[in-house]
Coordinates of C-alpha atoms and ligand atoms in Angstrom, one line a residue:
X1 CA 40.4 5.5 -20.9
X2 CA 38.7 8.4 -19.3
X3 CA 35.3 8.0 -17.7
X4 CA 33.7 10.1 -20.5
X5 CA 34.9 7.8 -23.2
X6 CA 33.8 4.8 -21.2
X7 CA 30.3 6.3 -20.8
X8 CA 30.2 7.1 -24.5
X9 CA 31.2 3.5 -25.4
X10 CA 28.6 2.0 -23.1
X11 CA 25.9 4.3 -24.6
X12 CA 26.9 3.3 -28.1
X13 CA 26.9 -0.3 -27.2
X14 CA 23.5 -0.2 -25.7
X15 CA 22.1 1.9 -28.7
X16 CA 23.6 -0.7 -31.0
X17 CA 22.0 -3.5 -29.0
X18 CA 18.6 -1.8 -28.9
X19 CA 18.6 -1.6 -32.7
X20 CA 18.2 -5.3 -32.9
X21 CA 15.4 -5.4 -30.4
X22 CA 11.8 -5.3 -31.6
X23 CA 8.7 -4.1 -29.7
X24 CA 7.5 -7.3 -28.0
X25 CA 4.0 -7.3 -26.6
X26 CA 4.1 -10.9 -25.4
X27 CA 1.9 -11.8 -22.4
X28 CA 4.6 -14.0 -21.0
X29 CA 7.4 -15.0 -21.1
X30 CA 7.6 -11.3 -21.8
X31 CA 10.0 -8.6 -22.8
X32 CA 13.0 -8.1 -20.6
X33 CA 14.9 -4.8 -20.5
X34 CA 17.7 -4.6 -23.1
X35 CA 20.1 -3.3 -20.6
X36 CA 19.5 -6.3 -18.4
X37 CA 20.1 -8.8 -21.2
X38 CA 23.2 -6.8 -22.2
X39 CA 24.5 -7.0 -18.6
X40 CA 23.8 -10.7 -18.4
X41 CA 25.6 -11.2 -21.7
X42 CA 28.6 -9.3 -20.5
X43 CA 28.8 -11.5 -17.4
X44 CA 27.7 -14.7 -19.1
X45 CA 31.2 -16.4 -19.4
X46 CA 32.9 -14.8 -16.5
X47 CA 31.0 -13.4 -13.5
X48 CA 33.0 -10.7 -11.8
X49 CA 36.3 -12.1 -12.6
X50 CA 35.6 -15.6 -11.1
X51 CA 36.1 -17.3 -14.4
X52 CA 32.7 -19.0 -14.3
X53 CA 29.1 -18.2 -15.2
X54 CA 26.4 -17.6 -12.6
X55 CA 24.8 -20.6 -14.2
X56 CA 27.7 -22.8 -13.2
X57 CA 27.9 -21.8 -9.6
X58 CA 26.9 -23.9 -6.6
X59 CA 23.8 -22.5 -5.0
X60 CA 25.6 -23.1 -1.7
X61 CA 28.6 -21.0 -2.6
X62 CA 29.2 -17.6 -1.0
X63 CA 29.2 -15.9 -4.4
X64 CA 25.8 -17.2 -5.3
X65 CA 24.3 -16.7 -1.9
X66 CA 25.5 -13.1 -2.3
X67 CA 23.7 -12.8 -5.7
X68 CA 20.5 -14.3 -4.2
X69 CA 20.5 -12.2 -1.0
X70 CA 21.1 -9.0 -3.0
X71 CA 18.1 -9.7 -5.2
X72 CA 15.9 -10.2 -2.2
X73 CA 17.2 -7.0 -0.6
X74 CA 16.5 -5.0 -3.8
X75 CA 13.0 -6.4 -4.0
X76 CA 12.3 -5.5 -0.4
X77 CA 13.5 -2.0 -1.0
X78 CA 11.6 -1.6 -4.3
X79 CA 8.3 -2.8 -2.8
X80 CA 9.0 -1.5 0.7
X81 CA 8.3 -4.9 2.1
X82 CA 7.9 -4.7 5.9
X83 CA 10.3 -6.8 8.1
X84 CA 7.6 -9.2 9.3
X85 CA 7.2 -10.6 5.8
X86 CA 9.3 -13.4 4.3
X87 CA 10.3 -13.5 0.7
X88 CA 10.7 -16.8 -1.1
X89 CA 12.1 -17.5 -4.6
X90 CA 10.5 -20.8 -5.5
X91 CA 9.8 -22.9 -8.6
X92 CA 6.8 -24.2 -10.4
X93 CA 5.4 -20.9 -11.6
X94 CA 2.4 -19.1 -10.1
X95 CA 0.3 -22.1 -11.0
X96 CA 2.0 -24.3 -8.4
X97 CA 1.0 -21.7 -5.8
X98 CA -2.6 -22.5 -6.6
X99 CA -1.9 -25.8 -4.8
X100 CA 0.6 -24.6 -2.3
X101 CA -1.8 -22.1 -0.8
X102 CA -4.5 -24.5 0.3
X103 CA -2.0 -27.2 1.2
X104 CA -0.3 -24.8 3.6
X105 CA -3.1 -22.5 4.7
X106 CA -6.5 -24.1 4.4
X107 CA -6.0 -26.2 7.6
X108 CA -9.6 -27.5 8.0
X109 CA -11.1 -24.1 7.7
X110 CA -13.0 -22.3 4.9
X111 CA -11.2 -20.2 2.3
X112 CA -12.9 -17.5 0.2
X113 CA -12.1 -17.2 -3.6
X114 CA -13.2 -14.3 -5.8
X115 CA -13.1 -15.1 -9.5
X116 CA -12.7 -12.3 -12.1
X117 CA -11.1 -14.2 -15.0
X118 CA -9.2 -17.2 -16.1
X119 CA -6.4 -17.1 -13.5
X120 CA -8.5 -16.7 -10.4
X121 CA -10.7 -19.4 -11.8
X122 CA -7.8 -21.8 -12.1
X123 CA -6.8 -21.0 -8.5
X124 CA -10.3 -21.8 -7.3
X125 CA -10.4 -25.0 -9.3
X126 CA -7.2 -26.3 -7.8
X127 CA -8.3 -25.4 -4.3
X128 CA -11.5 -27.3 -4.9
X129 CA -9.4 -30.5 -5.4
X130 CA -8.2 -30.1 -1.8
X131 CA -11.7 -29.5 -0.6
X132 CA -12.6 -32.8 -2.2
X133 CA -9.8 -34.5 -0.3
X134 CA -11.2 -33.1 3.0
X135 CA -8.6 -30.4 3.7
X136 CA -11.2 -27.8 4.3
X137 CA -13.9 -25.8 2.5
X138 CA -13.5 -23.6 -0.5
X139 CA -16.2 -20.9 -1.0
X140 CA -16.8 -19.0 -4.2
X141 CA -17.4 -15.4 -3.1
X142 CA -18.6 -14.2 -6.5
X143 CA -17.8 -14.8 -10.1
X144 CA -17.5 -12.4 -13.0
X145 CA -18.5 -15.0 -15.4
X146 CA -21.9 -13.6 -16.0
X147 CA -20.5 -10.5 -17.5
X148 CA -17.8 -12.5 -19.4
X149 CA -15.2 -11.2 -16.9
X150 CA -15.4 -7.7 -18.2
X151 CA -16.2 -6.3 -14.7
X152 CA -15.7 -7.1 -11.0
X153 CA -18.9 -8.5 -9.4
X154 CA -20.6 -5.9 -7.3
X155 CA -19.4 -6.1 -3.7
X156 CA -23.1 -6.3 -2.5
X157 CA -23.3 -9.7 -4.1
X158 CA -20.2 -11.1 -2.5
X159 CA -20.8 -14.1 -0.2
X160 CA -18.0 -13.8 2.3
X161 CA -17.4 -16.5 5.0
X162 CA -17.1 -15.8 8.7
X163 CA -13.6 -16.4 9.9
X164 CA -12.2 -17.4 6.5
X165 CA -8.6 -18.8 6.6
X166 CA -7.9 -16.4 3.7
X167 CA -9.4 -14.5 0.9
X168 CA -7.9 -15.2 -2.5
X169 CA -8.1 -13.0 -5.7
X170 CA -6.1 -12.1 -8.8
X171 CA -5.0 -8.5 -8.9
X172 CA -4.6 -8.5 -12.6
X173 CA -6.3 -10.9 -15.0
X174 CA -3.7 -11.3 -17.7
X175 CA -6.0 -12.9 -20.2
X176 CA -9.1 -10.8 -19.7
X177 CA -7.2 -7.5 -19.1
X178 CA -9.1 -6.8 -15.9
X179 CA -7.3 -5.2 -13.0
X180 CA -8.4 -4.7 -9.4
X181 CA -6.6 -1.5 -8.3
X182 CA -8.0 -1.2 -4.8
X183 CA -7.3 -4.0 -2.3
X184 CA -10.6 -5.6 -1.5
X185 CA -12.0 -4.6 1.9
X186 CA -12.5 -7.9 3.7
X187 CA -11.8 -9.2 7.2
X188 CA -9.9 -12.3 6.2
X189 CA -6.1 -12.3 5.4
X190 CA -5.8 -11.4 1.8
X191 CA -3.8 -13.4 -0.7
X192 CA -3.2 -11.9 -4.1
X193 CA -1.9 -13.4 -7.4
X194 CA 0.1 -10.5 -8.7
X195 CA 1.9 -12.4 -11.5
X196 CA 1.2 -9.7 -14.1
X197 CA 1.0 -6.6 -12.0
X198 CA 3.8 -6.9 -9.4
X199 CA 6.2 -3.9 -9.5
X200 CA 4.0 -2.0 -12.1
X201 CA 2.9 0.6 -9.6
X202 CA 3.2 1.2 -5.9
X203 CA 1.2 -1.0 -3.5
X204 CA 1.0 -1.2 0.3
X205 CA 2.3 -4.6 1.1
X206 CA 1.0 -4.4 4.6
X207 CA -2.6 -4.8 3.3
X208 CA -1.8 -8.3 2.2
X209 CA -1.1 -11.5 4.0
X210 CA 0.5 -13.0 1.0
X211 CA 1.4 -11.9 -2.5
X212 CA 2.8 -14.2 -5.2
X213 CA 3.9 -13.7 -8.7
X214 CA 5.4 -15.8 -11.5
X215 CA 8.5 -14.1 -12.8
X216 CA 8.0 -14.2 -16.5
X217 CA 5.8 -11.1 -16.8
X218 CA 7.4 -8.3 -14.8
X219 CA 10.4 -9.8 -13.1
X220 CA 12.5 -11.9 -15.4
X221 CA 12.7 -15.3 -17.1
X222 CA 10.3 -18.2 -16.4
X223 CA 11.2 -20.8 -13.8
X224 CA 10.7 -18.7 -10.8
X225 CA 7.8 -17.6 -8.6
X226 CA 8.2 -15.1 -5.8
X227 CA 6.2 -15.5 -2.6
X228 CA 5.9 -12.6 -0.1
X229 CA 4.2 -13.9 3.1
X230 CA 3.5 -12.4 6.4
X231 CA 5.1 -14.4 9.2
X232 CA 2.0 -14.9 11.3
X233 CA 0.2 -16.5 8.4
X234 CA 2.5 -19.5 8.3
X235 CA 1.1 -22.5 10.0
X236 CA 1.9 -26.2 10.0
X237 CA 1.1 -27.3 6.5
X238 CA -1.2 -30.3 5.8
X239 CA 0.5 -33.7 5.8
X240 CA -0.3 -33.9 2.2
X241 CA 1.9 -30.9 1.4
X242 CA 5.0 -31.8 -0.6
X243 CA 8.1 -30.6 1.2
X244 CA 9.1 -28.3 -1.6
X245 CA 5.7 -26.5 -1.3
X246 CA 5.9 -26.2 2.4
X247 CA 6.4 -22.5 3.3
X248 CA 7.7 -23.1 6.8
X249 CA 10.3 -25.5 5.4
X250 CA 11.3 -23.2 2.5
X251 CA 11.7 -20.3 4.9
X252 CA 14.0 -22.3 7.1
X253 CA 16.0 -23.3 4.0
X254 CA 16.0 -19.8 2.6
X255 CA 14.3 -21.1 -0.6
X256 CA 17.1 -23.6 -1.1
X257 CA 15.5 -26.9 0.1
X258 CA 16.7 -28.2 -3.3
X259 CA 18.5 -26.4 -6.1
X260 CA 16.6 -23.2 -6.9
X261 CA 16.2 -21.7 -10.3
X262 CA 19.6 -20.0 -9.9
X263 CA 20.0 -18.2 -13.2
X264 CA 16.4 -16.9 -13.2
X265 CA 16.9 -15.6 -9.6
X266 CA 20.1 -13.9 -10.7
X267 CA 18.4 -12.3 -13.7
X268 CA 15.5 -11.1 -11.4
X269 CA 18.1 -9.3 -9.4
X270 CA 19.4 -7.6 -12.6
X271 CA 15.8 -6.5 -13.4
X272 CA 15.4 -5.1 -9.9
X273 CA 18.6 -3.1 -10.4
X274 CA 17.3 -1.8 -13.7
X275 CA 14.0 -0.8 -12.1
X276 CA 15.8 1.0 -9.3
X277 CA 17.8 2.9 -12.0
X278 CA 14.4 3.9 -13.7
X279 CA 13.5 5.6 -10.4
X280 CA 11.7 2.6 -8.8
X281 CA 8.1 1.5 -8.8
X282 CA 6.6 5.0 -8.4
X283 CA 8.4 6.3 -11.5
X284 CA 7.7 3.3 -13.7
X285 CA 4.1 3.4 -12.4
X286 CA 3.7 6.9 -14.0
X287 CA 5.1 5.7 -17.3
X288 CA 2.8 2.6 -17.1
X289 CA -0.2 5.0 -16.7
X290 CA 0.9 7.0 -19.7
X291 CA 1.4 3.9 -21.8
X292 CA -2.1 2.5 -20.9
X293 CA -3.8 5.9 -21.4
X294 CA -2.2 6.2 -24.9
X295 CA -3.4 2.8 -26.0
X296 CA -6.9 2.9 -24.4
X297 CA -7.4 6.4 -25.9
X298 CA -6.5 5.1 -29.3
X299 CA -9.0 2.2 -28.9
X300 CA -11.8 4.4 -27.5
X301 CA -11.5 7.1 -30.0
X302 CA -12.2 4.7 -32.9
X303 CA -15.2 2.6 -33.7
X304 CA -12.8 0.2 -35.5
X305 CA -11.2 -1.0 -32.2
X306 CA -12.9 -2.2 -29.1
X307 CA -12.1 -3.1 -25.5
X308 CA -14.9 -4.6 -23.5
X309 CA -13.6 -4.1 -19.9
X310 CA -15.3 -1.7 -17.5
X311 CA -13.3 1.5 -17.4
X312 CA -12.5 1.4 -13.7
X313 CA -11.0 -2.1 -14.1
X314 CA -9.0 -1.8 -17.3
X315 CA -5.6 -3.4 -16.8
X316 CA -2.6 -1.1 -17.2
X317 CA -0.5 -4.2 -18.1
X318 CA -2.6 -6.3 -20.5
X319 CA -4.8 -4.6 -23.1
X320 CA -7.0 -6.9 -25.1
X321 CA -8.9 -5.4 -28.1
X322 CA -10.9 -6.6 -31.0
X323 CA -11.4 -5.3 -34.5
X324 CA -14.9 -4.3 -35.7
X325 CA -14.4 -6.9 -38.5
X326 CA -12.7 -10.1 -37.1
X327 CA -12.0 -11.2 -40.6
X328 CA -9.2 -8.6 -40.5
X329 CA -7.5 -10.2 -37.5
X330 CA -5.1 -12.2 -39.5
X331 CA -4.1 -9.3 -41.8
X332 CA -3.7 -7.1 -38.7
X333 CA -1.3 -9.6 -37.1
X334 CA 0.6 -10.1 -40.4
X335 CA 1.1 -6.4 -41.0
X336 CA 2.0 -5.8 -37.4
X337 CA 4.7 -8.4 -37.6
X338 CA 6.0 -6.9 -40.8
X339 CA 6.1 -3.6 -39.1
X340 CA 8.2 -5.3 -36.3
X341 CA 5.5 -5.3 -33.7
X342 CA 5.5 -8.8 -32.2
X343 CA 3.2 -11.1 -30.3
X344 CA -0.1 -9.2 -30.5
X345 CA -2.4 -12.2 -31.0
X346 CA -5.0 -12.4 -28.3
X347 CA -5.5 -15.3 -26.0
X348 CA -7.6 -18.1 -27.5
X349 CA -10.3 -17.7 -24.7
X350 CA -10.9 -14.0 -25.6
X351 CA -9.9 -13.8 -29.3
X352 CA -8.8 -10.6 -31.1
X353 CA -5.6 -9.0 -30.0
X354 CA -3.8 -8.3 -26.8
X355 CA -0.9 -5.9 -26.1
X356 CA 0.9 -6.7 -22.9
X357 CA 2.7 -3.6 -21.9
X358 CA 4.8 -4.6 -18.9
X359 CA 7.5 -2.5 -17.3
X360 CA 10.1 -3.5 -20.0
X361 CA 7.8 -2.3 -22.8
X362 CA 8.7 1.4 -23.4
X363 CA 6.4 4.3 -24.1
X364 CA 8.0 4.5 -27.5
X365 CA 7.1 1.0 -28.3
X366 CA 3.5 1.6 -27.3
X367 CA 3.4 4.8 -29.4
X368 CA 4.7 2.8 -32.4
X369 CA 1.8 0.4 -31.9
X370 CA -0.7 3.2 -31.7
X371 CA 0.7 4.7 -34.9
X372 CA 0.4 1.3 -36.6
X373 CA -3.2 0.9 -35.4
X374 CA -4.2 4.3 -36.8
X375 CA -2.6 3.5 -40.1
X376 CA -4.2 0.1 -40.3
X377 CA -7.6 1.6 -39.6
X378 CA -7.0 4.2 -42.3
X379 CA -6.1 1.7 -44.9
X380 CA -8.5 -1.1 -44.0
X381 CA -11.7 0.4 -42.5
Ligands
PLP1 C1 0.9 -16.1 -16.1 C2 0.0 -16.2 -14.9 C3 -0.1 -17.3 -14.1 C4 0.5 -18.6 -14.4 O1 1.9 -18.5 -14.3 P1 2.8 -19.8 -14.5 O2 4.1 -19.3 -14.1 O3 2.7 -20.2 -16.0 O4 2.3 -20.9 -13.6 C5 -0.9 -17.2 -13.0 N1 -1.6 -16.1 -12.7 C6 -1.5 -14.9 -13.5 C7 -2.2 -13.7 -13.1 C8 -0.7 -15.0 -14.6 O5 -0.6 -13.9 -15.4

């Protein structure tokens, strides 16, 4: 077979596969690129002629270690992670990091927490449990609760501690649709929960002491959390810290203290390959801007739809919106689903709708959604 025919065949196959794939606006676990799933399918029974699936490999085997190391190298390249940072592929989701962070890094000092929505609030609450156990102090810098998490509290109101062990915040509040685009200017080492914004646009990793992200939004399947941590931040963890949450230990063991989430790690590597093929983070960032602009413009240009978040902080990944008449919510969701637009129901804390438009959600899918919204307004308003 000539290369041309092979290329044609591959295209046809991926077009055929795409035909069965519907626009999925789920907040997480979220859409995964069709090409990635097709590649995983092609390799499912027999990975690279070895006669076994990646799922069936020992995590100690040379083949699997190759898979794991390649994924890390790709991520380092995509995010331009400096050499003085370690990258861990751990389990327990982003939420278990809410505990791991104070258990490793509080060390009898004070830690600053900014809350701008549900996730940073959960991180604070978990850290407070360790304060109660005497591991250190946990200081609420400021809370966006007064404005229902529709804006970031004014910096003038922030109560920062002297010599804080770290400053924790959430770069993108997945539920409230609020994003902090500029890294906060504080003296303490900055720790950011980037579960729903990692790899969505370029960032300067060197501004952070630690970044962590659950995989199921922009990286791959659930079961995996990625931790990017600057070497000098790592200290002796508290005696209370479970071994599997101990950063120093996991670094020594290359994230394999016990069996890691091997298949999720492999799929993350395929997603990184896909992202590289799209032109990397900068290129996908431009598309993400277009997607978000298209959707927010549709919302703002109508009195039928509404998004409450301050414009400077509107998330480019999660777009919550309400209908002028909430009695129509159910009909909206039913008709959207009939039109093949999936998982638009808003989070119960916020109500209304939410469209999560992560990297794997194409501009075409977003424009299908916008067309649907216009048509719905025309027939229902
Ligand atoms: C989804 C999410 C989490 C929780 O992730 P789990 O993997 O379910 O623990 C934490 N923070 C943010 C910003 C999220 O979007």
